[in-house]
């Protein structure tokens, strides 16, 4: 089966700065694929090269087997893209802008489909408002509708939930799932790693223009060597008991929570035995599942207190 | 309902062009007060000053009143200014606000893009010119020596300045820079190109210098077509205007075709 998207040794420089360095990846038709990375990793430049906003420096991009440069009239019809920056035309209302956008893609307006997008993205009450009167979240939802109005086979969402409230985020992801189930391939970037974990079958991580990981989400999560053990205490501790220093014990929440970091080879039984001997006032115990965030931080060399990378 | 996603619509190759043209026309109609009414009022004031007041005391062309002389230039000034303003402001605002990406990601071709922007600009320019012509009937009676040639010259002038507007919108880095094209290039060339006086009455050096002003060929050609007299033959005016229009079209096509300053 022809891949929905093939990126072949793609590179792009802006002056001396190399934004994307020899990137190659392939997305199968029907996938929900996550492209993650810190700010400046090259995700948006990659998306811009796929969609045609940015000229390709070196390499090639193929959408459903068609070259995006030589056969751009065909590939652009197959792709719907929602860019990270909020882009609207202040002259028109949501309804008219959607009709116009459909025409730009050379397809007659499908009123029923347009109505469905308006309804599912909660744009109904704002349909005849001028674009500059819409909130940031509404503009973002409009941009999702705009990306879908011509019924693309590959949907690219660059940070679709930034600035969107929790409830709408949930409904938006539900809608994206339905879109995917009906046959549309989805490529998304998000800085909500939990969302990427829940939504994506495969995830690629970029850092400094390069691909640093591309695996199935569960395989990526299993990369974490070691796990945490959280102990919730009845009474707070003022210091970590000496025997627990071995497991890098750290007090959190004003001494009411004790975090132990267990290396891969440590048996939990051994830890529990030690805890029993210490007779700590343990109220509850939790072994959190390693998250994408840990993998992400490990691969990109960032840490939670490091602001260099900005948002993820 | 979501199954509708699996029912793709047929691709109509000319629809991106038609949609952009329609959108561009809607855009200037939406702000008609600024894009149509203001230039018409300005031209009407010129007509009043030079037709009904000062013009009564001036004569620059034998056999014609000053109002008759100045009307063709004022009509063409409206055509030129508005054709230029439409393409330059629309494309530049799209670049400035970033919504140009809405076009860059679509299957619209560069010729379709240029043609849609150009036709909308020509429509606006010729609409303003037509209204100025209608208003001028209150001030002067024109002989309409060659109406077809006059219409062709007006269309050529609007086409030419629509192209120039596209070029300016690509090169401008700010609104200030864009207004400089208008204030320091187009306006002086119009005023020095024979709108208010025949170039033939200038001293020989200045008259010769005027021949390198592209506006001279447009204004003189249009006036010749309307009044039946001019400094240049209609053939010369059309040849020069045609060559300039072709050169600017090629320039605009190269810029927009390559995506210069549009695609990163």
Coordinates of C-alpha atoms in Angstrom, one line a residue:
Chain A
X1 CA 0.0 0.0 0.0
X2 CA 1.3 3.4 -0.9
X3 CA 2.3 5.4 2.2
X4 CA 0.3 8.5 2.9
X5 CA 3.5 10.5 3.3
X6 CA 7.1 9.8 2.5
X7 CA 9.8 12.2 3.5
X8 CA 13.1 11.4 1.8
X9 CA 16.3 13.0 3.0
X10 CA 14.7 16.3 3.6
X11 CA 16.9 19.3 4.5
X12 CA 16.2 23.0 4.8
X13 CA 18.4 25.9 5.8
X14 CA 17.6 29.5 6.5
X15 CA 20.9 31.3 5.9
X16 CA 23.5 29.6 8.1
X17 CA 20.8 28.0 10.3
X18 CA 19.9 24.4 9.4
X19 CA 16.3 24.0 10.4
X20 CA 15.8 20.4 9.1
X21 CA 18.7 18.0 8.6
X22 CA 18.4 14.9 6.4
X23 CA 15.0 13.9 7.7
X24 CA 13.5 10.7 6.4
X25 CA 10.3 9.0 7.5
X26 CA 7.2 7.4 6.2
X27 CA 3.6 7.5 7.4
X28 CA 1.2 4.7 6.4
X29 CA -2.2 5.5 5.2
X30 CA -4.8 5.4 8.0
X31 CA -2.2 6.2 10.8
X32 CA -2.4 8.9 13.5
X33 CA 1.2 9.9 13.6
X34 CA 2.8 12.3 16.1
X35 CA 5.7 14.5 15.4
X36 CA 7.1 15.9 18.6
X37 CA 10.1 18.0 19.6
X38 CA 11.0 21.1 21.5
X39 CA 10.5 24.6 20.0
X40 CA 12.9 25.1 17.1
X41 CA 13.3 21.3 16.5
X42 CA 12.2 21.7 12.9
X43 CA 8.6 20.3 13.1
X44 CA 6.9 23.4 11.6
X45 CA 9.5 23.8 8.9
X46 CA 8.9 20.1 8.0
X47 CA 5.1 20.7 7.9
X48 CA 5.6 23.8 5.8
X49 CA 7.7 21.9 3.3
X50 CA 5.1 19.2 3.0
X51 CA 2.2 21.7 2.5
X52 CA 4.1 24.0 0.1
X53 CA 4.4 27.1 2.4
X54 CA 8.2 26.5 2.4
X55 CA 10.4 25.5 -0.5
X56 CA 12.2 22.2 -0.1
X57 CA 15.9 22.7 0.4
X58 CA 17.1 19.2 -0.4
X59 CA 15.3 15.9 -0.6
X60 CA 11.8 15.0 -1.6
X61 CA 8.3 14.7 -0.2
X62 CA 5.7 12.4 -1.6
X63 CA 2.0 12.4 -0.7
X64 CA 0.3 9.1 -1.6
X65 CA 3.1 8.5 -4.0
X66 CA 2.9 11.9 -5.7
X67 CA 5.8 14.3 -5.6
X68 CA 4.8 17.6 -3.9
X69 CA 6.9 19.7 -6.2
X70 CA 6.3 18.2 -9.6
X71 CA 2.7 17.2 -8.9
X72 CA 1.8 20.0 -6.5
X73 CA -1.7 20.5 -7.9
X74 CA -2.6 16.9 -7.0
X75 CA -0.8 16.7 -3.7
X76 CA -2.2 19.9 -2.3
X77 CA -5.7 18.7 -2.9
X78 CA -4.8 15.6 -0.9
X79 CA -3.5 17.5 2.1
X80 CA -5.3 19.6 4.6
X81 CA -3.1 21.6 6.9
X82 CA -3.7 23.6 10.0
X83 CA -0.8 25.8 10.8
X84 CA 0.5 26.6 14.2
X85 CA 0.2 30.4 13.7
X86 CA -3.4 31.7 13.8
X87 CA -4.1 32.9 10.3
X88 CA -7.4 34.4 9.3
X89 CA -8.7 36.8 6.8
X90 CA -10.4 39.6 8.7
X91 CA -12.6 40.6 5.8
X92 CA -14.9 37.6 6.0
X93 CA -17.2 35.6 8.3
X94 CA -16.5 32.0 9.3
X95 CA -19.1 30.7 6.9
X96 CA -18.0 32.6 3.9
X97 CA -14.3 31.9 4.6
X98 CA -15.0 28.2 4.6
X99 CA -16.8 28.4 1.3
X100 CA -14.0 30.4 -0.2
X101 CA -11.4 27.9 1.1
X102 CA -13.2 25.0 -0.5
X103 CA -13.1 26.9 -3.8
X104 CA -9.4 27.5 -3.5
X105 CA -9.0 23.7 -3.5
X106 CA -11.0 23.5 -6.7
X107 CA -14.0 21.7 -5.1
X108 CA -17.5 23.0 -5.1
X109 CA -18.9 23.8 -1.6
X110 CA -20.4 20.7 0.1
X111 CA -23.0 22.4 2.3
X112 CA -23.7 19.3 4.4
X113 CA -20.0 18.6 5.1
X114 CA -19.5 22.3 5.9
X115 CA -22.4 22.3 8.3
X116 CA -21.0 19.1 10.0
X117 CA -17.6 20.8 10.5
X118 CA -19.3 23.9 11.9
X119 CA -21.4 21.8 14.3
X120 CA -18.7 19.5 15.5
X121 CA -16.2 22.2 16.1
X122 CA -18.7 24.4 18.0
X123 CA -18.6 27.2 15.5
X124 CA -22.4 27.5 15.0
X125 CA -23.1 30.4 17.3
X126 CA -20.3 32.5 15.8
X127 CA -21.0 31.8 12.1
X128 CA -21.7 35.3 11.0
X129 CA -19.2 37.1 13.2
X130 CA -16.3 38.8 11.6
X131 CA -13.0 37.0 12.1
X132 CA -11.3 39.6 14.2
X133 CA -14.1 39.3 16.8
X134 CA -13.4 35.7 17.5
X135 CA -11.3 34.5 20.5
X136 CA -8.0 32.6 20.0
X137 CA -9.6 29.3 20.7
X138 CA -12.4 29.9 18.2
X139 CA -10.0 31.0 15.5
X140 CA -8.0 27.7 16.1
X141 CA -11.2 25.7 15.8
X142 CA -12.0 27.6 12.6
X143 CA -8.6 26.7 11.3
X144 CA -9.3 23.0 11.9
X145 CA -12.5 23.3 9.9
X146 CA -10.6 25.1 7.1
X147 CA -8.1 22.3 6.9
X148 CA -10.9 19.8 6.5
X149 CA -13.4 21.6 4.3
X150 CA -12.0 20.1 1.0
X151 CA -12.0 16.6 2.5
X152 CA -8.3 15.9 2.5
X153 CA -6.8 12.3 2.7
X154 CA -3.9 13.5 4.8
X155 CA -4.7 15.9 7.7
X156 CA -1.8 17.8 9.2
X157 CA -2.5 19.5 12.6
X158 CA 0.3 21.7 13.9
X159 CA -0.5 22.3 17.6
X160 CA -4.3 22.2 17.2
X161 CA -5.1 22.4 20.9
X162 CA -2.8 25.3 21.9
X163 CA -5.0 27.8 23.7
X164 CA -8.1 25.6 23.5
X165 CA -9.9 24.8 26.8
X166 CA -10.0 21.3 28.2
X167 CA -13.5 20.4 27.2
X168 CA -13.0 21.5 23.6
X169 CA -9.7 19.8 23.5
X170 CA -11.4 16.5 24.4
X171 CA -14.1 17.0 21.8
X172 CA -11.6 18.0 19.2
X173 CA -9.5 14.9 19.7
X174 CA -12.7 12.8 19.6
X175 CA -13.5 14.4 16.2
X176 CA -10.0 13.8 14.9
X177 CA -10.3 10.1 15.9
X178 CA -13.6 9.9 13.9
X179 CA -11.9 11.6 11.0
X180 CA -9.1 9.1 11.2
X181 CA -11.5 6.1 11.5
X182 CA -13.2 7.2 8.3
X183 CA -9.9 6.8 6.4
X184 CA -8.0 10.1 6.8
X185 CA -4.4 9.8 7.8
X186 CA -3.4 12.3 10.5
X187 CA -0.1 13.9 11.2
X188 CA -0.1 16.0 14.4
X189 CA 2.2 17.9 16.5
X190 CA 1.3 18.9 20.1
X191 CA 3.1 20.0 23.2
X192 CA 0.6 18.1 25.3
X193 CA 2.6 14.9 25.4
X194 CA -0.2 13.0 27.2
X195 CA -2.5 13.7 24.2
X196 CA 0.2 12.5 21.8
X197 CA 0.5 9.3 23.9
X198 CA -3.3 8.7 23.7
X199 CA -3.8 9.6 20.1
X200 CA -0.8 8.4 18.1
X201 CA 0.1 4.9 17.0
X202 CA 3.6 6.0 16.1
X203 CA 5.6 8.9 17.3
X204 CA 8.7 10.6 15.8
X205 CA 10.8 12.9 17.9
X206 CA 12.8 15.7 16.4
X207 CA 15.5 17.7 18.1
X208 CA 17.7 20.3 16.5
X209 CA 16.4 19.5 13.0
X210 CA 17.2 15.8 13.3
X211 CA 15.0 12.7 13.8
X212 CA 16.0 11.3 17.2
X213 CA 13.4 8.6 17.5
X214 CA 10.6 7.0 15.5
X215 CA 8.8 4.1 17.1
X216 CA 5.4 2.8 18.0
X217 CA 4.2 4.7 21.0
X218 CA 4.3 1.7 23.4
X219 CA 7.9 0.9 22.3
X220 CA 9.0 4.4 22.9
X221 CA 7.5 4.3 26.4
X222 CA 9.3 1.0 27.1
X223 CA 12.6 2.8 26.5
X224 CA 12.5 4.2 30.0
X225 CA 15.1 2.3 32.0
X226 CA 13.8 2.2 35.6
X227 CA 10.6 3.3 37.2
X228 CA 9.4 5.4 40.1
X229 CA 7.7 4.3 43.3
X230 CA 5.6 6.9 45.1
X231 CA 4.9 6.6 48.8
X232 CA 2.1 8.8 50.3
X233 CA 2.8 9.3 54.0
X234 CA 0.4 9.8 57.0
X235 CA 2.9 12.2 58.6
X236 CA 5.5 14.3 56.8
X237 CA 9.2 13.4 56.9
X238 CA 11.8 16.1 57.3
X239 CA 14.6 14.0 55.6
X240 CA 15.0 10.9 53.5
X241 CA 15.8 7.9 55.7
X242 CA 19.4 6.8 55.0
X243 CA 18.6 3.3 53.6
X244 CA 16.4 4.9 50.9
X245 CA 19.2 7.2 49.6
X246 CA 20.4 4.2 47.6
X247 CA 17.2 4.5 45.5
X248 CA 17.6 8.2 45.0
X249 CA 14.8 9.0 47.5
X250 CA 13.3 12.5 47.1
X251 CA 10.7 14.2 49.4
X252 CA 7.9 16.0 47.6
X253 CA 4.7 17.8 48.7
X254 CA 6.3 19.2 51.9
X255 CA 7.5 15.8 53.0
X256 CA 4.2 14.0 52.5
X257 CA 5.3 12.2 49.4
X258 CA 8.5 10.1 49.0
X259 CA 9.6 9.3 45.5
X260 CA 12.0 6.4 44.9
X261 CA 13.7 5.9 41.5
X262 CA 14.3 2.2 41.0
X263 CA 16.9 1.0 38.5
X264 CA 15.7 -1.6 36.1
X265 CA 17.3 -4.6 37.9
X266 CA 15.9 -3.7 41.4
X267 CA 13.2 -6.1 42.7
X268 CA 10.2 -4.3 44.2
X269 CA 10.1 -6.9 46.9
X270 CA 13.6 -5.8 48.2
X271 CA 12.3 -2.3 48.4
X272 CA 9.1 -3.3 50.3
X273 CA 11.2 -5.3 52.7
X274 CA 13.3 -2.3 53.5
X275 CA 10.3 -0.1 53.9
X276 CA 8.7 -2.6 56.4
X277 CA 11.9 -2.5 58.4
X278 CA 11.8 1.3 58.5
X279 CA 8.2 1.3 59.7
X280 CA 7.4 4.4 57.7
X281 CA 3.8 5.8 58.1
X282 CA 2.8 4.8 54.6
X283 CA -0.9 5.6 53.7
X284 CA -0.8 4.7 50.0
X285 CA 1.6 3.5 47.4
X286 CA 1.7 4.2 43.6
X287 CA 3.9 2.9 40.8
X288 CA 3.3 5.5 38.0
X289 CA 3.5 4.4 34.4
X290 CA 6.5 5.9 32.7
X291 CA 5.2 8.7 30.4
X292 CA 6.2 10.0 27.0
X293 CA 7.5 13.1 28.8
X294 CA 10.3 11.1 30.4
X295 CA 11.2 9.6 27.0
X296 CA 11.0 12.9 25.4
X297 CA 13.2 14.6 27.9
X298 CA 15.7 11.7 27.8
X299 CA 16.0 11.9 24.0
X300 CA 16.1 15.6 23.6
X301 CA 18.5 16.1 26.5
X302 CA 16.2 18.7 28.1
X303 CA 15.0 18.6 31.7
X304 CA 12.0 19.9 33.4
X305 CA 13.8 22.8 34.9
X306 CA 15.6 23.7 31.7
X307 CA 13.9 26.6 30.0
X308 CA 16.1 26.5 27.0
X309 CA 13.7 24.4 25.0
X310 CA 10.7 26.4 26.1
X311 CA 7.4 24.5 25.7
X312 CA 7.7 21.0 24.4
Chain B
X1 CA -22.5 12.1 8.6
X2 CA -18.8 11.8 8.9
X3 CA -18.9 9.3 6.0
X4 CA -19.4 12.3 3.8
X5 CA -15.6 12.7 4.1
X6 CA -15.4 9.6 1.9
X7 CA -17.3 11.4 -0.9
X8 CA -14.7 13.6 -2.5
X9 CA -16.0 16.2 -4.9
X10 CA -14.7 16.5 -8.4
X11 CA -11.8 18.8 -8.9
X12 CA -12.6 21.8 -11.1
X13 CA -9.3 23.2 -12.4
X14 CA -10.5 26.8 -12.9
X15 CA -12.4 27.1 -9.6
X16 CA -9.3 28.2 -7.5
X17 CA -8.9 31.1 -10.0
X18 CA -12.6 32.0 -10.0
X19 CA -12.8 31.8 -6.2
X20 CA -9.8 34.1 -5.7
X21 CA -11.2 36.5 -8.2
X22 CA -14.5 36.5 -6.4
X23 CA -12.8 36.9 -3.0
X24 CA -10.7 39.8 -4.3
X25 CA -13.8 41.6 -5.7
X26 CA -15.7 41.0 -2.4
X27 CA -12.7 42.4 -0.5
X28 CA -12.8 45.8 -2.2
X29 CA -16.6 45.9 -2.2
X30 CA -16.6 45.2 1.5
X31 CA -14.7 48.4 2.1
X32 CA -16.3 50.3 -0.9
X33 CA -16.2 53.6 1.1
X34 CA -12.5 53.5 1.1
X35 CA -11.8 51.7 -2.2
X36 CA -14.5 53.2 -4.5
X37 CA -16.1 56.3 -2.9
X38 CA -13.0 58.1 -1.7
X39 CA -11.2 58.1 -5.1
X40 CA -14.5 59.1 -6.8
X41 CA -14.9 62.1 -4.4
X42 CA -11.2 63.1 -4.9
X43 CA -11.6 63.0 -8.7
X44 CA -14.9 64.9 -8.5
X45 CA -13.1 67.6 -6.5
X46 CA -10.4 67.9 -9.2
X47 CA -13.1 68.1 -11.8
X48 CA -14.9 70.9 -9.9
X49 CA -11.6 72.9 -9.4
X50 CA -10.3 72.5 -12.9
X51 CA -13.6 72.2 -14.7
X52 CA -16.0 74.7 -13.1
X53 CA -13.6 77.2 -11.5
X54 CA -9.9 77.6 -12.6
X55 CA -10.5 75.8 -15.9
X56 CA -12.6 78.7 -17.2
X57 CA -9.5 80.9 -17.2
X58 CA -7.0 78.4 -18.6
X59 CA -6.5 77.2 -22.1
X60 CA -3.7 74.8 -23.1
X61 CA -5.0 73.1 -26.2
X62 CA -6.5 74.9 -29.1
X63 CA -10.1 74.1 -29.8
X64 CA -10.7 72.5 -26.4
X65 CA -11.6 73.9 -23.0
X66 CA -9.3 73.1 -20.1
X67 CA -12.0 70.9 -18.6
X68 CA -12.1 68.9 -21.8
X69 CA -8.3 68.6 -21.7
X70 CA -8.0 67.6 -18.1
X71 CA -10.8 65.1 -17.9
X72 CA -9.0 62.2 -19.7
X73 CA -6.0 62.6 -17.4
X74 CA -8.2 62.6 -14.3
X75 CA -10.1 59.5 -15.5
X76 CA -6.8 57.6 -16.1
X77 CA -5.4 58.8 -12.8
X78 CA -8.3 57.1 -11.1
X79 CA -7.8 54.0 -13.1
X80 CA -4.1 53.8 -12.4
X81 CA -4.2 54.6 -8.7
X82 CA -7.0 52.2 -7.9
X83 CA -5.6 49.3 -10.0
X84 CA -2.2 49.7 -8.3
X85 CA -3.8 50.1 -4.8
X86 CA -5.9 46.9 -5.2
X87 CA -3.2 44.5 -6.0
X88 CA -0.5 46.1 -3.8
X89 CA -2.7 46.4 -0.7
X90 CA -4.4 43.0 -1.0
X91 CA -1.2 41.0 -1.6
X92 CA 0.8 43.0 0.9
X93 CA -1.8 42.6 3.7
X94 CA -1.9 38.9 3.0
X95 CA 1.9 38.7 3.4
X96 CA 1.8 41.0 6.4
X97 CA -1.0 39.1 8.3
X98 CA 0.3 35.8 7.1
X99 CA -2.9 34.6 5.5
X100 CA -1.1 34.2 2.2
X101 CA -0.4 30.7 3.4
X102 CA -4.1 30.0 2.7
X103 CA -3.2 30.4 -1.0
X104 CA 0.2 28.8 -0.9
X105 CA -1.2 25.5 0.4
X106 CA -3.8 25.2 -2.4
X107 CA -3.6 23.9 -5.9
X108 CA -3.9 27.4 -7.4
X109 CA -1.3 27.9 -10.2
X110 CA 0.9 31.1 -10.4
X111 CA -0.8 32.2 -13.7
X112 CA -4.2 31.8 -12.0
X113 CA -3.0 33.8 -9.0
X114 CA -1.7 36.6 -11.1
X115 CA -4.8 36.7 -13.3
X116 CA -7.3 36.7 -10.4
X117 CA -5.5 39.5 -8.6
X118 CA -5.1 41.4 -11.9
X119 CA -8.7 41.1 -13.0
X120 CA -10.0 42.3 -9.6
X121 CA -7.7 45.3 -9.7
X122 CA -8.7 46.1 -13.3
X123 CA -12.4 45.9 -12.3
X124 CA -11.8 48.3 -9.4
X125 CA -9.7 50.7 -11.5
X126 CA -12.1 50.7 -14.4
X127 CA -15.1 51.1 -12.1
X128 CA -13.6 54.2 -10.6
X129 CA -12.7 55.5 -14.0
X130 CA -16.2 54.9 -15.4
X131 CA -17.8 56.8 -12.5
X132 CA -15.4 59.7 -12.9
X133 CA -16.2 59.7 -16.7
X134 CA -19.9 59.9 -15.8
X135 CA -19.4 62.8 -13.4
X136 CA -17.2 64.6 -15.9
X137 CA -20.3 64.9 -18.2
X138 CA -21.4 67.7 -15.8
X139 CA -18.2 69.7 -16.5
X140 CA -17.2 69.0 -20.1
X141 CA -18.4 67.5 -23.3
X142 CA -16.0 65.0 -24.8
X143 CA -15.9 64.2 -28.5
X144 CA -15.1 60.5 -28.0
X145 CA -13.0 60.4 -31.2
X146 CA -12.0 56.7 -30.8
X147 CA -14.0 55.1 -27.9
X148 CA -12.6 51.6 -28.5
X149 CA -9.0 52.9 -28.4
X150 CA -9.9 54.8 -25.2
X151 CA -11.3 51.7 -23.5
X152 CA -8.4 49.6 -24.7
X153 CA -5.9 52.2 -23.3
X154 CA -7.7 52.4 -20.0
X155 CA -7.7 48.6 -19.8
X156 CA -4.0 48.5 -20.6
X157 CA -3.2 51.1 -18.0
X158 CA -5.1 49.2 -15.3
X159 CA -3.5 45.9 -16.3
X160 CA 0.0 47.6 -16.2
X161 CA -0.5 49.1 -12.8
X162 CA -2.1 45.9 -11.4
X163 CA 1.2 44.2 -12.3
X164 CA 3.2 47.0 -10.8
X165 CA 1.1 46.7 -7.6
X166 CA 1.9 43.0 -7.4
X167 CA 5.6 43.7 -7.8
X168 CA 5.5 46.5 -5.1
X169 CA 3.6 44.2 -2.7
X170 CA 6.4 41.6 -3.0
X171 CA 9.3 44.1 -2.5
X172 CA 7.7 46.2 0.2
X173 CA 8.7 45.3 3.8
X174 CA 6.2 47.6 5.5
X175 CA 3.1 49.7 4.9
X176 CA 5.4 52.7 4.9
X177 CA 7.5 51.2 2.1
X178 CA 4.4 50.4 0.2
X179 CA 3.1 54.0 0.4
X180 CA 6.4 55.2 -0.9
X181 CA 5.8 53.5 -4.2
X182 CA 2.6 55.5 -4.5
X183 CA 3.7 58.8 -3.1
X184 CA 7.2 59.0 -4.5
X185 CA 6.9 57.2 -7.7
X186 CA 3.4 56.9 -9.1
X187 CA 2.0 60.3 -8.0
X188 CA 5.0 62.4 -9.3
X189 CA 5.0 60.4 -12.6
X190 CA 1.3 61.0 -13.1
X191 CA 1.6 64.7 -12.3
X192 CA 4.6 65.1 -14.6
X193 CA 3.2 62.9 -17.2
X194 CA 0.8 65.4 -18.7
X195 CA -2.4 65.1 -16.7
X196 CA -2.7 68.8 -16.1
X197 CA -0.7 70.2 -19.1
X198 CA 0.3 69.0 -22.6
X199 CA 4.0 68.0 -22.6
X200 CA 4.4 69.9 -25.9
X201 CA 4.1 73.3 -24.1
X202 CA 7.2 72.5 -21.9
X203 CA 10.6 73.8 -22.8
X204 CA 12.4 71.4 -25.2
X205 CA 14.6 69.8 -22.5
X206 CA 11.7 69.0 -20.2
X207 CA 9.5 67.9 -23.0
X208 CA 12.2 65.4 -24.1
X209 CA 12.7 64.3 -20.5
X210 CA 8.9 63.6 -20.3
X211 CA 9.3 61.0 -23.0
X212 CA 11.0 58.7 -20.5
X213 CA 8.0 59.0 -18.2
X214 CA 5.9 55.9 -18.9
X215 CA 2.8 57.7 -17.7
X216 CA 3.1 60.2 -20.6
X217 CA 2.3 57.4 -23.1
X218 CA -0.7 56.2 -21.2
X219 CA -2.2 59.6 -20.5
X220 CA -1.5 61.0 -24.0
X221 CA -2.7 57.9 -25.7
X222 CA -6.0 58.0 -23.7
X223 CA -6.5 61.7 -24.3
X224 CA -5.8 61.2 -28.0
X225 CA -8.4 58.5 -28.2
X226 CA -11.0 60.7 -26.4
X227 CA -10.3 64.1 -27.9
X228 CA -8.8 63.1 -31.3
X229 CA -5.5 65.1 -30.7
X230 CA -2.4 64.3 -28.8
X231 CA 1.4 64.8 -28.7
X232 CA 1.9 61.2 -29.8
X233 CA 0.3 59.0 -32.4
X234 CA -2.0 56.3 -31.0
X235 CA 0.3 53.7 -32.5
X236 CA 3.3 55.0 -30.5
X237 CA 1.3 55.3 -27.3
X238 CA -0.1 51.7 -27.6
X239 CA 3.3 50.3 -28.5
X240 CA 5.0 51.9 -25.6
X241 CA 2.2 51.0 -23.1
X242 CA 2.1 47.4 -24.4
X243 CA 5.8 46.9 -24.0
X244 CA 5.7 48.3 -20.5
X245 CA 2.7 46.1 -19.6
X246 CA 4.4 43.0 -21.0
X247 CA 7.7 43.8 -19.1
X248 CA 5.8 44.2 -15.8
X249 CA 3.8 41.1 -16.4
X250 CA 6.9 39.1 -16.9
X251 CA 8.4 40.6 -13.8
X252 CA 5.3 39.9 -11.7
X253 CA 5.1 36.4 -13.1
X254 CA 8.7 35.6 -12.3
X255 CA 8.3 36.9 -8.7
X256 CA 5.0 35.1 -8.0
X257 CA 5.9 32.0 -10.0
X258 CA 9.1 31.5 -8.0
X259 CA 7.4 32.3 -4.7
X260 CA 10.0 35.0 -4.1
X261 CA 9.3 36.4 -0.6
X262 CA 6.1 34.4 -0.4
X263 CA 7.3 30.9 0.2
X264 CA 10.1 30.6 2.8

